Coordinates of C-alpha atoms in Angstrom, one line a residue:
M1 CA -17.2 10.3 15.5
I2 CA -15.4 7.0 14.7
V3 CA -12.5 5.1 16.2
C4 CA -9.8 3.9 13.9
F5 CA -6.7 1.7 14.2
D6 CA -3.6 0.8 12.3
I7 CA -2.7 -2.7 13.3
G8 CA 1.0 -3.4 13.3
G9 CA 2.9 -6.5 14.3
T10 CA 4.3 -4.8 17.4
T11 CA 2.0 -1.9 18.2
I12 CA -1.5 -0.8 17.5
K13 CA -1.9 2.9 16.6
G14 CA -5.3 4.3 17.3
A15 CA -7.1 7.6 16.8
I16 CA -10.5 9.3 17.3
A17 CA -11.7 10.8 14.0
Y18 CA -14.3 13.5 13.6
A19 CA -13.4 14.4 10.0
P20 CA -10.6 13.6 7.5
D21 CA -8.8 16.7 8.7
D22 CA -9.6 16.1 12.4
I23 CA -8.0 12.9 13.4
R24 CA -6.7 12.8 17.0
P25 CA -4.2 10.0 17.8
V26 CA -4.3 8.2 21.1
P27 CA -1.4 6.5 22.9
R28 CA -0.2 3.3 21.2
I29 CA -0.8 -0.1 22.7
P30 CA 1.1 -3.4 22.3
T31 CA -0.3 -5.8 19.8
P32 CA -1.5 -9.0 21.5
K33 CA 0.0 -11.7 19.4
T34 CA -1.6 -14.9 20.7
S35 CA -5.0 -14.1 22.2
F36 CA -7.9 -12.8 20.2
E37 CA -9.7 -11.9 23.5
D38 CA -6.8 -9.7 24.5
F39 CA -6.7 -8.2 21.0
A40 CA -10.4 -7.3 21.2
A41 CA -9.9 -6.0 24.8
G42 CA -7.1 -3.7 23.7
L43 CA -9.3 -2.1 21.0
K44 CA -12.2 -1.8 23.5
S45 CA -10.0 0.0 26.0
V46 CA -9.4 2.7 23.4
I47 CA -13.1 2.8 22.4
D48 CA -14.2 3.1 26.0
N49 CA -11.9 6.2 26.4
S50 CA -13.0 7.9 23.2
G51 CA -15.5 10.2 25.0
G52 CA -18.6 8.9 23.3
T53 CA -20.1 6.1 21.3
P54 CA -18.4 5.8 17.9
A55 CA -20.5 5.2 14.8
C56 CA -18.1 2.4 13.8
V57 CA -14.6 1.0 14.3
S58 CA -12.2 1.0 11.3
L59 CA -9.0 -1.1 11.1
S60 CA -6.1 -1.1 8.8
I61 CA -4.2 -4.4 8.6
A62 CA -1.0 -5.6 6.9
G63 CA -3.0 -8.5 5.4
V64 CA -5.9 -9.4 3.2
I65 CA -9.6 -10.2 3.9
D66 CA -11.0 -13.0 1.8
A67 CA -14.0 -11.5 0.0
D68 CA -15.8 -14.8 0.0
T69 CA -15.3 -16.0 3.6
G70 CA -14.4 -12.7 5.4
R71 CA -11.4 -14.4 6.9
A72 CA -8.2 -12.5 7.5
T73 CA -4.7 -13.5 6.4
V74 CA -2.4 -11.7 8.7
A75 CA 0.6 -14.1 9.1
N76 CA 2.5 -12.0 11.6
I77 CA -0.3 -11.6 14.1
P78 CA -1.6 -15.1 15.1
S79 CA -4.3 -13.7 17.3
I80 CA -6.3 -12.5 14.3
H81 CA -4.9 -14.7 11.5
G82 CA -7.5 -16.9 9.9
R83 CA -10.4 -15.3 11.8
A84 CA -13.6 -13.8 10.4
L85 CA -12.3 -10.6 11.8
K86 CA -15.1 -8.2 11.0
D87 CA -17.8 -10.5 12.4
E88 CA -15.9 -11.6 15.5
L89 CA -14.9 -8.0 16.3
E90 CA -18.4 -6.7 15.9
Q91 CA -19.6 -9.4 18.3
A92 CA -16.9 -8.5 20.8
L93 CA -17.1 -4.7 20.5
G94 CA -20.8 -4.3 19.9
L95 CA -20.2 -1.9 17.1
P96 CA -20.0 -1.9 13.3
V97 CA -16.5 -2.8 12.1
I98 CA -14.6 -2.2 8.9
V99 CA -11.4 -4.0 8.1
S100 CA -9.1 -3.0 5.2
N101 CA -5.7 -3.7 3.8
D102 CA -3.0 -1.2 4.6
A103 CA -2.3 -0.5 0.9
D104 CA -6.0 0.2 0.4
C105 CA -6.0 2.6 3.4
F106 CA -3.0 4.3 1.9
V107 CA -4.7 5.0 -1.5
M108 CA -7.9 6.0 0.3
A109 CA -5.9 8.6 2.3
E110 CA -4.3 9.9 -0.9
S111 CA -7.6 10.0 -2.8
E112 CA -9.3 12.0 0.0
I113 CA -6.7 14.4 1.3
G114 CA -3.5 13.6 -0.6
S115 CA -2.2 13.9 -4.1
G116 CA -5.2 12.1 -5.6
R117 CA -7.7 14.7 -4.3
G118 CA -9.9 15.8 -7.2
H119 CA -9.2 12.7 -9.3
R120 CA -12.0 10.2 -10.2
V121 CA -9.6 7.2 -10.5
V122 CA -6.7 6.9 -8.2
F123 CA -4.3 4.0 -8.3
G124 CA -2.0 4.0 -5.2
V125 CA 1.3 2.2 -5.4
I126 CA 3.5 0.9 -2.6
L127 CA 7.2 0.5 -3.4
G128 CA 9.0 -0.7 -0.3
T129 CA 9.8 -4.1 1.1
G130 CA 7.1 -5.3 -1.3
V131 CA 5.2 -4.0 -4.3
G132 CA 1.5 -3.4 -3.7
G133 CA -1.3 -1.1 -4.6
G134 CA -5.0 -0.2 -4.3
L135 CA -7.7 1.4 -6.4
V136 CA -10.2 4.1 -5.6
I137 CA -12.9 5.1 -8.1
D138 CA -15.3 8.0 -7.5
G139 CA -14.2 8.0 -3.8
R140 CA -15.0 4.4 -3.3
L141 CA -12.4 1.7 -2.5
I142 CA -12.7 -1.2 -4.9
N143 CA -11.8 -3.6 -2.1
S144 CA -14.5 -2.4 0.2
E145 CA -15.6 -6.0 0.8
G146 CA -12.0 -7.4 0.8
G147 CA -10.1 -9.1 -1.9
F148 CA -6.9 -8.7 -3.9
A149 CA -7.7 -5.9 -6.4
G150 CA -4.8 -3.6 -6.8
E151 CA -2.1 -6.2 -6.1
W152 CA -0.1 -5.5 -9.3
G153 CA 3.1 -6.8 -7.7
H154 CA 2.0 -10.4 -8.0
G155 CA 1.6 -12.6 -11.0
P156 CA 4.4 -14.1 -13.2
V157 CA 4.8 -11.0 -15.5
A158 CA 8.2 -9.5 -14.6
A159 CA 10.4 -8.9 -17.7
T160 CA 13.2 -11.4 -18.3
R161 CA 14.8 -9.0 -20.7
A162 CA 15.1 -5.4 -19.7
G163 CA 17.3 -2.3 -19.7
N164 CA 19.1 -0.3 -22.4
P165 CA 20.9 -2.2 -23.8
P166 CA 18.8 -5.2 -22.8
V167 CA 20.1 -7.8 -20.4
E168 CA 18.7 -11.3 -19.8
L169 CA 17.3 -11.8 -16.3
P170 CA 16.3 -14.8 -14.2
R171 CA 12.8 -15.2 -12.9
F172 CA 13.2 -14.6 -9.1
E173 CA 11.0 -16.6 -6.7
C174 CA 8.4 -14.5 -4.8
G175 CA 7.2 -14.8 -1.3
C176 CA 3.7 -15.4 -2.6
G177 CA 4.7 -18.8 -4.0
L178 CA 5.0 -17.7 -7.6
T179 CA 8.1 -17.1 -9.7
G180 CA 8.6 -14.0 -11.8
C181 CA 6.5 -11.5 -9.9
V182 CA 7.2 -7.8 -10.0
D183 CA 7.3 -7.8 -6.2
A184 CA 10.3 -10.2 -6.3
I185 CA 12.5 -7.8 -8.4
G186 CA 10.9 -4.4 -8.2
S187 CA 10.8 -3.9 -4.4
A188 CA 13.6 -2.6 -2.3
R189 CA 14.8 -6.2 -1.6
G190 CA 14.3 -6.9 -5.3
M191 CA 16.5 -4.0 -6.2
E192 CA 19.2 -5.5 -4.0
K193 CA 18.9 -8.9 -5.6
L194 CA 19.0 -7.3 -9.0
H195 CA 22.1 -5.4 -8.2
M196 CA 23.8 -8.5 -6.8
H197 CA 22.9 -10.5 -10.0
L198 CA 24.3 -7.7 -12.2
H199 CA 27.4 -6.6 -10.4
R200 CA 28.0 -9.1 -7.6
Q201 CA 27.8 -6.3 -5.0
D202 CA 25.8 -6.9 -1.8
I203 CA 24.6 -3.4 -0.9
T204 CA 21.3 -1.9 0.3
S205 CA 18.7 -0.2 -1.8
E206 CA 19.5 3.1 -0.1
E207 CA 23.2 2.7 -1.0
I208 CA 22.3 1.8 -4.6
I209 CA 20.1 4.9 -5.0
A210 CA 22.8 7.1 -3.4
A211 CA 25.4 5.7 -5.7
W212 CA 23.2 6.2 -8.7
L213 CA 22.6 9.8 -7.8
G214 CA 26.4 10.1 -7.3
G215 CA 27.1 9.0 -10.9
N216 CA 28.1 5.4 -10.2
P217 CA 27.7 3.5 -13.5
D218 CA 26.9 0.1 -11.9
A219 CA 24.1 1.7 -9.8
A220 CA 22.8 3.6 -12.9
R221 CA 22.6 0.3 -14.8
T222 CA 20.6 -1.3 -11.9
I223 CA 18.2 1.6 -11.8
D224 CA 17.7 1.6 -15.6
I225 CA 16.8 -2.0 -15.5
L226 CA 14.6 -1.7 -12.4
V227 CA 12.6 1.2 -13.9
D228 CA 12.2 -0.7 -17.2
I229 CA 10.8 -3.7 -15.2
L230 CA 8.4 -1.6 -13.2
A231 CA 7.2 0.8 -15.9
S232 CA 5.5 -1.7 -18.3
P233 CA 3.2 -3.5 -15.7
L234 CA 2.3 -0.2 -14.1
A235 CA 1.5 1.3 -17.5
M236 CA -0.8 -1.6 -18.2
V237 CA -2.6 -1.1 -14.9
I238 CA -3.1 2.6 -15.8
N239 CA -4.5 1.7 -19.2
V240 CA -6.9 -0.8 -17.7
T241 CA -8.1 1.3 -14.8
G242 CA -8.0 4.8 -16.4
A243 CA -6.2 6.2 -13.4
T244 CA -5.2 9.8 -13.8
I245 CA -2.9 10.0 -10.8
V246 CA -0.6 7.4 -9.2
P247 CA 0.6 8.4 -5.7
V248 CA 3.5 6.3 -4.5
G249 CA 4.4 5.4 -0.9
G250 CA 6.9 3.0 0.7
G251 CA 10.6 3.3 1.3
L252 CA 11.6 3.7 -2.4
S253 CA 9.3 6.6 -2.8
N254 CA 11.7 8.6 -0.6
S255 CA 13.8 9.1 -3.7
R256 CA 12.1 11.8 -5.7
E257 CA 14.6 11.3 -8.5
L258 CA 13.6 7.6 -8.7
L259 CA 9.9 8.4 -8.9
A260 CA 10.6 11.1 -11.6
T261 CA 12.5 8.6 -13.7
L262 CA 9.7 6.0 -13.3
N263 CA 7.1 8.7 -14.1
E264 CA 8.8 9.5 -17.4
A265 CA 9.1 5.8 -18.3
V266 CA 5.4 5.1 -17.5
R267 CA 4.0 8.1 -19.3
A268 CA 5.9 7.0 -22.5
R269 CA 4.1 3.6 -22.4
I270 CA 0.5 4.5 -21.8
L271 CA -2.2 5.3 -24.3
R272 CA -3.3 8.6 -22.8
R273 CA -0.9 11.5 -22.9
F274 CA -0.3 13.7 -19.8
A275 CA 1.4 17.0 -19.8
R276 CA 2.0 16.7 -16.1
P277 CA 3.5 14.2 -13.7
L278 CA 1.4 11.0 -13.3
V279 CA 3.5 8.9 -10.9
V280 CA 4.0 11.2 -8.0
P281 CA 5.2 11.1 -4.3
A282 CA 2.4 10.5 -1.8
I283 CA 1.4 13.5 0.3
C284 CA 0.1 11.5 3.3
R285 CA 3.6 10.2 4.4
I286 CA 2.9 10.1 8.1
E287 CA 0.5 7.4 9.3
P288 CA -1.3 6.8 5.9
G289 CA -2.8 3.6 7.2
L290 CA -4.4 5.4 10.2
I291 CA -5.6 8.3 8.0
G292 CA -7.0 5.9 5.4
S293 CA -8.7 3.8 8.0
A294 CA -10.2 7.0 9.5
V295 CA -11.5 8.1 6.0
L296 CA -13.1 4.7 5.4
G297 CA -14.7 4.7 8.8
L298 CA -16.1 8.3 8.4
K299 CA -17.5 7.4 5.0
H300 CA -19.2 4.4 6.5
A301 CA -20.6 6.5 9.3
R302 CA -22.0 8.9 6.8
V303 CA -23.8 6.0 5.0
I304 CA -25.3 4.9 8.3
E305 CA -26.6 8.4 9.1
E306 CA -28.1 8.7 5.6
A307 CA -29.8 5.3 5.7

């Protein structure tokens, strides 16, 4: 048995996990924003009520663990930002602790019990307020020690000429500090910026997709350019990793039509040919961070038992 958590900026979701298909949620608790001691105490309260001594504690965070220092970058939760989170929590809780990025937990969940089940190489994609990803090979998360692997949304590689017929595009500034990232133009907010640039219309990504599906030519132009921008970097990732399935989560994945269009564009640009969909909707759409955190914790517990 392990205890797992999905750490959000407002609330902490917790669960007791006995197996990947036996994850029992517990009541949510508020996220202590300023005090690490209160943060650790909140986790401990769930652990103390778990009905036993867990083999480990597993956390999903909306941030990154530096693989060299072990320090967490979680800008929206000052109580844990900049801390050597694994080490400090292990000391506070007296148990082994695993800390993983939420996108990595998402792809771990999809690899184990979602659309990636049965595939050796799974590259999970997040298309939402940002563009993210994670990589699992042979059931093992590449970022098991932390790091930035899978972050295909960052790096100055977004096309400045895209669509059919092609249109010239600016290099949008990204929140990571770079200019020209896929994240800055391929996310939900990026879609809105792109639509504004093309048509001078300030509407939401949901409205753009609805208009596209309704036959609106301006929205269709935006989607055509967006898919062109996303497809090439994603095709490169697939060529490099050898992924045979790409489950997609995040807000934009709610449009099956958008994913189907992206799937066709990506499959036309990769070396290996697939007679089936490659870019597919995620199956674990409810609490993927918590499920992935549980899967990682259970795998770690199995290693401890076998040692």
